[in-house]
Tab-separated table of C-alpha atoms in Angstrom:
chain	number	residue	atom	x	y	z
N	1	UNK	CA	18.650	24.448	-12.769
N	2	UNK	CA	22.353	25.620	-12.929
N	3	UNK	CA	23.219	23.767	-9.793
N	4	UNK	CA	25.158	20.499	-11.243
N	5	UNK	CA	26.683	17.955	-9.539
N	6	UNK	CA	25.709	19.707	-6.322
N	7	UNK	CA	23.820	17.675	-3.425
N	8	UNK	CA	22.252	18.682	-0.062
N	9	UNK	CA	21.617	15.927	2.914
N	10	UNK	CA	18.563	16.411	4.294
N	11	UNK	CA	17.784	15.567	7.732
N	12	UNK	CA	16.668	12.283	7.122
N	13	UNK	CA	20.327	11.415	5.630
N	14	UNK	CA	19.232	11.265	2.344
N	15	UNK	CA	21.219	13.150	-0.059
N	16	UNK	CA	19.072	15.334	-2.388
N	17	UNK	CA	19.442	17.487	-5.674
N	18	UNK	CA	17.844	20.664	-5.522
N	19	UNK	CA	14.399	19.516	-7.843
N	20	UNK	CA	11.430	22.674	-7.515
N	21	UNK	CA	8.533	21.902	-9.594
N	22	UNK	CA	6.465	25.168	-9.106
N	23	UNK	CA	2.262	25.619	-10.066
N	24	UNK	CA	0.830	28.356	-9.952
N	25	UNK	CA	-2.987	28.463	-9.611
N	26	UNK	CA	-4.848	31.624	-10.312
N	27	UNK	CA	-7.792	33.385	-11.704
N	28	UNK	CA	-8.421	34.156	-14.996
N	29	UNK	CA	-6.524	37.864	-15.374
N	30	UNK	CA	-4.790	37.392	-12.161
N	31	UNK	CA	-1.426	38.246	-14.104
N	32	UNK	CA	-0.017	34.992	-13.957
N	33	UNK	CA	2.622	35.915	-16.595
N	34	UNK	CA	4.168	38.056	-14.049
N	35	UNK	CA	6.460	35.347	-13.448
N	36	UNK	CA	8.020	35.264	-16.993
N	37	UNK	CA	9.921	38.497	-16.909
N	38	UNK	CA	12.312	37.073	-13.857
N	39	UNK	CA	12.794	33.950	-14.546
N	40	UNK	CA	13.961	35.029	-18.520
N	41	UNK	CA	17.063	36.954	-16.500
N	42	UNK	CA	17.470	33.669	-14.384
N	43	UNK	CA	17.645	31.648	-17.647
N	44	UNK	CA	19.742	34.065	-19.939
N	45	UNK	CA	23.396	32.189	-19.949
N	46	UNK	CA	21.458	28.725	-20.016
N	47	UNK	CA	19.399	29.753	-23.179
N	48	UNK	CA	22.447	31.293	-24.922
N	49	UNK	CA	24.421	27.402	-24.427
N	50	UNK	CA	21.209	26.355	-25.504
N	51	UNK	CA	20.987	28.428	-28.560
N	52	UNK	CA	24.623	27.029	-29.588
N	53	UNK	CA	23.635	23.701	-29.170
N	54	UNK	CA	20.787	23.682	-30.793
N	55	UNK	CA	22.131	24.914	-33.628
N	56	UNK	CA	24.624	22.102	-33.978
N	57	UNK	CA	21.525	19.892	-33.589
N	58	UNK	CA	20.015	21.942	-36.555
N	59	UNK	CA	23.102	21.499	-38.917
N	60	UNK	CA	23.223	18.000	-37.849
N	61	UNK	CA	19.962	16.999	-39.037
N	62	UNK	CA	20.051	19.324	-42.298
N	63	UNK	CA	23.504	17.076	-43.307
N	64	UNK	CA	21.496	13.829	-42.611
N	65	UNK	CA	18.378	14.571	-44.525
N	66	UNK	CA	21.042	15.934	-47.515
N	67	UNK	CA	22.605	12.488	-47.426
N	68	UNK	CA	19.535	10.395	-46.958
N	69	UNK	CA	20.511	6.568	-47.438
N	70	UNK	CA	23.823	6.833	-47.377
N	71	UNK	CA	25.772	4.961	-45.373
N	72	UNK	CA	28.495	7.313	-44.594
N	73	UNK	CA	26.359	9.621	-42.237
N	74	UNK	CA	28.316	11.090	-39.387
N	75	UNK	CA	27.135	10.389	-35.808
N	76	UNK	CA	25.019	12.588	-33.674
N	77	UNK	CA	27.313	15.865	-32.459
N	78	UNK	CA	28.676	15.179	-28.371
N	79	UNK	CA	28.057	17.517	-25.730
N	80	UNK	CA	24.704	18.748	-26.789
N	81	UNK	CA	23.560	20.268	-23.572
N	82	UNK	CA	20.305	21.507	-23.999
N	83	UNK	CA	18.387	22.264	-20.794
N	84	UNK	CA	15.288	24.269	-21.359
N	85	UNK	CA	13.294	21.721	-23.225
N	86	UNK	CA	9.851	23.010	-25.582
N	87	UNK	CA	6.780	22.112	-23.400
N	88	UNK	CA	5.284	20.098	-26.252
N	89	UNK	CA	8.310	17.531	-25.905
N	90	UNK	CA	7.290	13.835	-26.471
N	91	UNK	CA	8.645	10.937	-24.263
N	92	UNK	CA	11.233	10.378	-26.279
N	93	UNK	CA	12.778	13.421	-26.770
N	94	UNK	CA	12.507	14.270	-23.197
N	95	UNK	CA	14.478	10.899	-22.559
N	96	UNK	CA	17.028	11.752	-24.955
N	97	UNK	CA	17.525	15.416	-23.830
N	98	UNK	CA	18.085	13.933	-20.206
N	99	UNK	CA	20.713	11.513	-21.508
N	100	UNK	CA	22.545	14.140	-23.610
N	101	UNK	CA	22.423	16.277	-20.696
N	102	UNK	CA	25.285	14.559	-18.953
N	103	UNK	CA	23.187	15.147	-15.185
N	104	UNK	CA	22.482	18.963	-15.713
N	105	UNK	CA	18.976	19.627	-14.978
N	106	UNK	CA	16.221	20.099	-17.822
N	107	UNK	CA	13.565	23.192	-17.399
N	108	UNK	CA	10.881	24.145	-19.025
N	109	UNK	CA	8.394	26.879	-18.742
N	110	UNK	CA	4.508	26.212	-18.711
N	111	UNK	CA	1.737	28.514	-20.062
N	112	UNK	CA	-0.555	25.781	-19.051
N	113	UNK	CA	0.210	23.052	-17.172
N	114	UNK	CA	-1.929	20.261	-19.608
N	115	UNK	CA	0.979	21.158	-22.088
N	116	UNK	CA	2.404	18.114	-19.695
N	117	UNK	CA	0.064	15.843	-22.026
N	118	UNK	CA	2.774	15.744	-24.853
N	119	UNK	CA	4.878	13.614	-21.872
N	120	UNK	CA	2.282	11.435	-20.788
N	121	UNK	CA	2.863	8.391	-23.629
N	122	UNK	CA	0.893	5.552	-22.094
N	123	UNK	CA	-0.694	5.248	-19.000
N	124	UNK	CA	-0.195	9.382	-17.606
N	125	UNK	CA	3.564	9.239	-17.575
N	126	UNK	CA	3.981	12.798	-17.190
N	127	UNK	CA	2.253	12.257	-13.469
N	128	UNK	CA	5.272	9.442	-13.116
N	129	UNK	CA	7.972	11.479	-14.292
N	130	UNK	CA	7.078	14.376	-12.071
N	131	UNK	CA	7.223	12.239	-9.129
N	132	UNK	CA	10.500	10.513	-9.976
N	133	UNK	CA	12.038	13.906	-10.902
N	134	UNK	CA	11.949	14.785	-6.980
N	135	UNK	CA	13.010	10.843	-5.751
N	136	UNK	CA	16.448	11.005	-5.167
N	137	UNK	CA	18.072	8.314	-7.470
N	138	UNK	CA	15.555	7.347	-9.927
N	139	UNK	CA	15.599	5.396	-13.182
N	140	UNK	CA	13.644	6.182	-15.897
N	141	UNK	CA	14.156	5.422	-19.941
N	142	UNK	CA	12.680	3.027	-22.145
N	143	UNK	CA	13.357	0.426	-24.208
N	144	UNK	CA	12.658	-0.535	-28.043
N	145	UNK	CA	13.753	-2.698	-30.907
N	146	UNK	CA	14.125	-0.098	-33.641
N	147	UNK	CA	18.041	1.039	-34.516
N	148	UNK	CA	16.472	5.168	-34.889
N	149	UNK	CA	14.756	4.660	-31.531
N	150	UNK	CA	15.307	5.900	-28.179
N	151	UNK	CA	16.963	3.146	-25.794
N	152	UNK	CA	17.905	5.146	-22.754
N	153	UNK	CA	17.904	4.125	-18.937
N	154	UNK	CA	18.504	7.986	-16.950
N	155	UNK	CA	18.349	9.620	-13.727
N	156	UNK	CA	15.476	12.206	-14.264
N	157	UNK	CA	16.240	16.046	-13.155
N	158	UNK	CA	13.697	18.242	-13.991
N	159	UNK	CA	12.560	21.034	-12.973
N	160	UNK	CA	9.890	23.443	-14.137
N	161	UNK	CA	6.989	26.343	-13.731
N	162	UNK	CA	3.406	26.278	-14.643
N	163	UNK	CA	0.578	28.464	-14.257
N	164	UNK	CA	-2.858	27.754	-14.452
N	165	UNK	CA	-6.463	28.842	-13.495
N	166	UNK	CA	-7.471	26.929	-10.037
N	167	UNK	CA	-10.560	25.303	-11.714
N	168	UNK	CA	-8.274	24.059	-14.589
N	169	UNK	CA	-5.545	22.670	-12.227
N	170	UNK	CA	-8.038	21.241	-9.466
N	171	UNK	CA	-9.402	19.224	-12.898
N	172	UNK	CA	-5.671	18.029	-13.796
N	173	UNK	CA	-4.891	16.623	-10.685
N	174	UNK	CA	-7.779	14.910	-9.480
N	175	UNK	CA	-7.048	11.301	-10.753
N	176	UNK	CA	-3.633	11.328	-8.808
N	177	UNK	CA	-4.590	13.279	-6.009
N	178	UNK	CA	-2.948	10.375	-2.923
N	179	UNK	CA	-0.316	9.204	-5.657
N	180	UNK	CA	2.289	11.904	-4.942
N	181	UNK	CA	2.646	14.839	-7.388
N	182	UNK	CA	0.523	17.137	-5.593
N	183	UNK	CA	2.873	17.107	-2.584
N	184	UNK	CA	6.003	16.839	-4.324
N	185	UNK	CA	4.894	20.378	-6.395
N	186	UNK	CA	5.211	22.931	-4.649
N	187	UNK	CA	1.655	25.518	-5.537
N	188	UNK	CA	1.175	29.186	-5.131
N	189	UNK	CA	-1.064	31.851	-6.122
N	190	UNK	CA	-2.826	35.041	-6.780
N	191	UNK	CA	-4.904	36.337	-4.445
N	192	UNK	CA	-7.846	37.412	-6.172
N	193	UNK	CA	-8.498	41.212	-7.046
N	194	UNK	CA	-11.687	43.136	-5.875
N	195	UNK	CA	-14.035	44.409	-8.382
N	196	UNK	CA	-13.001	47.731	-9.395
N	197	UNK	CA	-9.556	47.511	-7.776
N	198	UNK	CA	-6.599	49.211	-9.382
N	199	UNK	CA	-4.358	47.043	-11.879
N	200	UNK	CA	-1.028	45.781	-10.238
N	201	UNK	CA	2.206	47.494	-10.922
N	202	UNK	CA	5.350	45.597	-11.548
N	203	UNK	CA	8.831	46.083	-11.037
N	204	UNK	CA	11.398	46.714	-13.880
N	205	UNK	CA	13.930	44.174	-14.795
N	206	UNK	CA	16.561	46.333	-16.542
N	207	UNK	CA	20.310	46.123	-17.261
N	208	UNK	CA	20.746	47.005	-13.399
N	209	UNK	CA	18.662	44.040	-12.321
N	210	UNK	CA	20.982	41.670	-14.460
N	211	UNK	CA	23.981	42.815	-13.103
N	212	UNK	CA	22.742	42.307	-9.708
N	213	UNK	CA	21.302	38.955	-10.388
N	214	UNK	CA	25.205	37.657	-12.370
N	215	UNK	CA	26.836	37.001	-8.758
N	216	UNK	CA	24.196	34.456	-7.799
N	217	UNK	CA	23.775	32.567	-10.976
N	218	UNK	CA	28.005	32.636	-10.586
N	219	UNK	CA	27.959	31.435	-7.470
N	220	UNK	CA	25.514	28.770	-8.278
N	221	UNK	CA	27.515	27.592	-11.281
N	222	UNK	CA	30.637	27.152	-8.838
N	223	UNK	CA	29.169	24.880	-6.912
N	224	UNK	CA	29.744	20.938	-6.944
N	225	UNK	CA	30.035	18.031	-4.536
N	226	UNK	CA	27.991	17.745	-0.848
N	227	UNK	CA	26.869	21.413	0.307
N	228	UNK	CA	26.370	21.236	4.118
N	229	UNK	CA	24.417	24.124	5.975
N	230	UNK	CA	24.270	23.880	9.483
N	231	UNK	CA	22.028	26.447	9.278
N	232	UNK	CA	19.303	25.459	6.740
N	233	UNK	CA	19.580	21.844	8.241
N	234	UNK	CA	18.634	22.970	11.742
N	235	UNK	CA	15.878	25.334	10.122
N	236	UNK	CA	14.032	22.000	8.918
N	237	UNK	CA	14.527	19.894	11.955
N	238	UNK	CA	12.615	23.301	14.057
N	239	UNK	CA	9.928	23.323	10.707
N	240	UNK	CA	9.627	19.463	10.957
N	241	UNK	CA	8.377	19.683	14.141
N	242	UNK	CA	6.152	22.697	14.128
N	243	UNK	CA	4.391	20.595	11.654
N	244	UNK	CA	4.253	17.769	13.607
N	245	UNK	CA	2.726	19.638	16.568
N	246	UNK	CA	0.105	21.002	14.340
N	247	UNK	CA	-0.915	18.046	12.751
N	248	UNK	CA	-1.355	16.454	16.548
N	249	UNK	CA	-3.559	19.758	17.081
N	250	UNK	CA	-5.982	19.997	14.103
N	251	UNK	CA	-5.769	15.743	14.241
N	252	UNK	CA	-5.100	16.317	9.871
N	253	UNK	CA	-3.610	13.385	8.222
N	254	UNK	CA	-3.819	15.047	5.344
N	255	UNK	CA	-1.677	18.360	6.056
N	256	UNK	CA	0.695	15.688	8.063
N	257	UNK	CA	1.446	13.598	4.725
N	258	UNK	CA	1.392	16.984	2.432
N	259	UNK	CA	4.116	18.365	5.280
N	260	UNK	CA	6.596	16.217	4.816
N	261	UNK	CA	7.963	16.807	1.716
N	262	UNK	CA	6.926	20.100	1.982
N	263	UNK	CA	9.401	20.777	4.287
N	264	UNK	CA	12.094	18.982	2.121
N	265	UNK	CA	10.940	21.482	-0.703
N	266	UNK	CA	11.671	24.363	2.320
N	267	UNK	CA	14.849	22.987	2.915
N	268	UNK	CA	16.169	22.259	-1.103
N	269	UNK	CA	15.027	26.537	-1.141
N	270	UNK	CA	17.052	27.246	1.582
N	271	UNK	CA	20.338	25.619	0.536
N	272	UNK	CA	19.462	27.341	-3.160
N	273	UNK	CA	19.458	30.741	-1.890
N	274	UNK	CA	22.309	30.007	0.819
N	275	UNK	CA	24.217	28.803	-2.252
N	276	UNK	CA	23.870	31.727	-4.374
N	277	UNK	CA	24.488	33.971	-1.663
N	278	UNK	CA	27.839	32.683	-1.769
N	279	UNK	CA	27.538	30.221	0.853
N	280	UNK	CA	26.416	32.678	3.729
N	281	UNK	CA	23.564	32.634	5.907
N	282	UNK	CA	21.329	35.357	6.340
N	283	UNK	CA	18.203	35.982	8.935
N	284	UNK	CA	16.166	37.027	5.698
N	285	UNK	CA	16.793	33.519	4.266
N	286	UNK	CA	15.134	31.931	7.083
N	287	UNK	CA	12.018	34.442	7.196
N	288	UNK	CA	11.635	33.652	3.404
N	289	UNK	CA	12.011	29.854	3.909
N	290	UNK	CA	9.227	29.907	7.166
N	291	UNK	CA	6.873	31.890	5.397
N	292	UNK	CA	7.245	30.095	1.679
N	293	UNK	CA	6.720	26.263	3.320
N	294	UNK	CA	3.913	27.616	5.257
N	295	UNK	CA	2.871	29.461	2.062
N	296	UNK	CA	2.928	25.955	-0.135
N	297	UNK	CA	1.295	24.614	2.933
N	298	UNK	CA	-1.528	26.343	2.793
N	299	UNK	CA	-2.243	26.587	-0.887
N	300	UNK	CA	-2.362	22.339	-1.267
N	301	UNK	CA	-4.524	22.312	1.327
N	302	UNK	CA	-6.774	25.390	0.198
N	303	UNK	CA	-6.497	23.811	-3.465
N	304	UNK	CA	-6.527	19.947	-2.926
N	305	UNK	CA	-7.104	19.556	0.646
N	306	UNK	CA	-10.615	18.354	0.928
N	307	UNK	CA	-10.454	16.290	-2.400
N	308	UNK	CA	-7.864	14.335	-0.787
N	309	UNK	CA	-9.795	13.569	2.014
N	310	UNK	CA	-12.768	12.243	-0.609
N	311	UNK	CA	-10.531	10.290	-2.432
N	312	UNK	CA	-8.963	8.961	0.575
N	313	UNK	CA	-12.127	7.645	2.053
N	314	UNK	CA	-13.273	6.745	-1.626
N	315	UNK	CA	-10.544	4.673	-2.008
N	316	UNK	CA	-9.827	2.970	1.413
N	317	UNK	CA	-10.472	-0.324	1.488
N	318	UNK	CA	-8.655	-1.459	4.607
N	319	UNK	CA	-11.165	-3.578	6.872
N	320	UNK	CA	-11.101	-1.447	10.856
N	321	UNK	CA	-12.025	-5.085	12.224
N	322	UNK	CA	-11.072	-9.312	11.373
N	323	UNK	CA	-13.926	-11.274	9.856
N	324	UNK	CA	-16.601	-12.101	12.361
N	325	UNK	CA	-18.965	-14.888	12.541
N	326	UNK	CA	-22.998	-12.965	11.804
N	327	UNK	CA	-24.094	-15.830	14.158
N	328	UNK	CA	-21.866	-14.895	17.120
N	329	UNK	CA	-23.955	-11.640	17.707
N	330	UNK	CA	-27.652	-12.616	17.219
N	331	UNK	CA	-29.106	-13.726	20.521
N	332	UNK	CA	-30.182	-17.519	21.465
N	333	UNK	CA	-33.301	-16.895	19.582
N	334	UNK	CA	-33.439	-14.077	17.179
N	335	UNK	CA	-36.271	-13.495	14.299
N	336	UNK	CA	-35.866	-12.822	10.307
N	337	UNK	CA	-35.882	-8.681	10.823
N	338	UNK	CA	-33.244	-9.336	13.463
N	339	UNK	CA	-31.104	-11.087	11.000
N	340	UNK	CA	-31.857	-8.306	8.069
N	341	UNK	CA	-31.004	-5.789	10.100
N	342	UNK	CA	-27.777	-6.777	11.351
N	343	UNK	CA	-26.822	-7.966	7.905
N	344	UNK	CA	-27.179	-4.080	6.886
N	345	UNK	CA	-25.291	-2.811	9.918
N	346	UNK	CA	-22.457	-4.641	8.042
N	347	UNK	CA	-22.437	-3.186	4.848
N	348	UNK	CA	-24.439	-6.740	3.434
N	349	UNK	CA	-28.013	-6.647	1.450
N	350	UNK	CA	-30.674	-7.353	2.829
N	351	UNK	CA	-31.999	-10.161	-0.289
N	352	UNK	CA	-29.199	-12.705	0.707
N	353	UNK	CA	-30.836	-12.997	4.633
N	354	UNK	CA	-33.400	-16.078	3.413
N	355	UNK	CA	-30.534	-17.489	1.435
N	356	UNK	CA	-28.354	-17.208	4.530
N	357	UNK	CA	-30.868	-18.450	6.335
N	358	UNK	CA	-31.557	-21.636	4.396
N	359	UNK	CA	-27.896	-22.274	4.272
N	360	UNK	CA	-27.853	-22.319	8.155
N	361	UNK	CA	-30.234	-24.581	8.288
N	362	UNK	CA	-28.958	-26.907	5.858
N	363	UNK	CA	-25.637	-26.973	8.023
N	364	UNK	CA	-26.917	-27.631	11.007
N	365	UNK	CA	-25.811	-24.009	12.689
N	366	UNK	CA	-29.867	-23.422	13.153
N	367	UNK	CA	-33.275	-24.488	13.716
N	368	UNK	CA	-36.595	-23.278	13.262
N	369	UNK	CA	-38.970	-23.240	15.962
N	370	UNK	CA	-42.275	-23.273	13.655
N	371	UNK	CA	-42.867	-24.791	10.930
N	372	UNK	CA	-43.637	-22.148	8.337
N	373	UNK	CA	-40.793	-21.947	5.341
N	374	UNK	CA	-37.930	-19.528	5.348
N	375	UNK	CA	-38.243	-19.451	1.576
N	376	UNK	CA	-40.707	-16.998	2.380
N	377	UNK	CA	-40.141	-13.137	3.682
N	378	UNK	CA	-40.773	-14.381	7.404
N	379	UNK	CA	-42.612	-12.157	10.035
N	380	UNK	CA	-41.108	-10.844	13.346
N	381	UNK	CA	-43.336	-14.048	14.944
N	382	UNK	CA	-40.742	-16.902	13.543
N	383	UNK	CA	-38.004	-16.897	15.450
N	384	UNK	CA	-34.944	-19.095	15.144
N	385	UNK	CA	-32.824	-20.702	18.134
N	386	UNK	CA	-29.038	-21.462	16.893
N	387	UNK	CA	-28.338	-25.149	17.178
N	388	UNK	CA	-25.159	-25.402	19.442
């Protein structure tokens, strides 16, 4: 989120911003809030620019509702940068706070990820606006006829942390499960404590640990233009394949599609970190990068893995063969269970066979050896001979 300006080609020649949209999935008293306490350090300068702004915001509207009608209102203060967005935001607002943002990235911090609701407007547009957020070059904004309305057309950046119990985040996904946020996210978790085990103990973030993190916000701050890392780019070209040979092992469509933008998720971390750490490469960056893709890896497929699949095969419609004649693969003379049967081995019911039938005849495609109707359920001692 303080990376501005700043764009990393990934090894596909596209030329990405670094977007991470993190979920975290855990138990019920897992200690999901153990992520808090970090990222407030990360977020310190951005909150205090924040807390400027939004106080200029504040006086702003005080002045307007003092002068109410009057015609001589001033305009809406420049420059109000305000990144970390509430995670009750309407559609709206978030388009507005984009727009004033002037292409720094917005953030906001989760307790629960259906706090996304207040974003969703018509039709689940919080599901949209995550997936656009990590599309290089998107439009988003919207359009209306009112002079106090929103009329914006912006390049969403947005990026953001949410934690959630499995159950409840399994539920919140499951209607867009193949339409792309699930592998554009990238998902961790808790592993899950055994009865009676001891309570974790964190870390202390201190005065200390802020002065140690300033240099890498710095550095991050500094940076503009087209990074290039030799070193992070060949890191996803040796990832890229290991994926590839394991999907052509384990014969998984499903960890194939989730891999690829996986590994662009690897590869936005990597430039990050190699960023902050003042553009130099370290071993420990590549260790942390292997391990965290596999890590993301293995969670969307613990989490989501098989309901993909379902809703895959739910929702496939694509026909494995061209249409086929019925006719063509009966035999010279063939009887009414004959017909009935293959009529079911092809996905047809069984009540339209004496309709069929009749039509056949009518046409001229069949004829009937015996006399009895085919109005009638026939026995397996009529048999039919095809006419040509």
């Amino acid at each position: 989120t303080h990376l501005w300006r700043t764009k990393f080609r990934y090894i596909d020649n596209v030329e990405h911003e670094a977007t991470l949209m993190t979920c975290l999935l855990a138990g019920t008293g897992a200690g999901k809030s153990c992520v808090q306490k970090p990222i407030d350090f990360i977020m310190e300068d951005i909150r205090k620019r924040d807390a400027e702004n939004l106080k200029r915001e504040k006086e702003w509207k005080d002045e307007m509702m003092r002068k109410g009608a009057n015609k001589d209102k001033r305009k809406r203060p420049e420059n109000l940068i305000i990144q970390e967005i509430d995670a009750d935001m309407t559609n709206p607002a978030f388009v507005m706070r984009t727009a004033e943002a002037k292409e720094h990235f917005l953030y906001t911090s989760l307790n629960e990820i259906d706090q996304f609701d207040a974003l969703k407007g018509s039709g689940y547009q919080q599901f949209r606006i995550m997936c656009l957020a990590f599309d290089p070059g998107n439009l988003y904004g919207q359009t209306r006829v009112g002079t106090q309305s929103v009329t914006e057309r912006v390049t969403i950046r947005f990026n953001w942390n949410a934690s959630t119990t499995i159950h409840k985040g399994i539920r919140y996904f499951k209607r867009v499960l193949t339409d792309g946020p699930v592998s554009r996210i990238n998902f961790c978790t808790i592993p899950e404590r055994d009865i009676g085990e001891d309570i974790p103990v964190y870390g202390t973030y201190d005065e200390d640990f802020r002065n140690s993190l300033k240099p890498y916000i710095d550095n991050l701050c500094m940076a503009s233009g087209l990074v290039e890392c030799k070193e992070a780019f060949h890191l996803a070209e040796v990832l890229k394949d290991e994926n590839a040979e394991f999907s052509r092992l384990s014969q998984d469509r499903v960890y194939e599609n989730l891999s690829f933008r996986a590994n662009v998720i690897g590869y936005l971390k990597a430039c990050v970190l190699y960023v902050a750490n003042g553009y130099q490469w370290e071993p420990e960056i590549e260790d942390f990068i292997r391990w965290s893709e596999r890590y993301d890896l293995y969670c969307k497929m613990r989490f989501f893995g098989d309901a993909i699949k379902k809703a895959e095969r739910d929702g496939d419609q694509e026909s494995k063969k061209g249409p086929m004649s019925i006719l063509a693969f009966l035999p010279d003379k063939f009887s009414y269970q004959q017909v009935e049967s293959l009529r079911l081995k092809n996905d047809m019911n069984a009540k339209g066979t004496a309709k069929m039938l009749r039509n056949w005849l009518h046409r001229g495609y069949i004829e009937k050896e015996e006399s009895d109707s085919v109005t009638q359920k026939l026995s397996d001692s009529v048999y039919f001979k095809t006419h040509y």
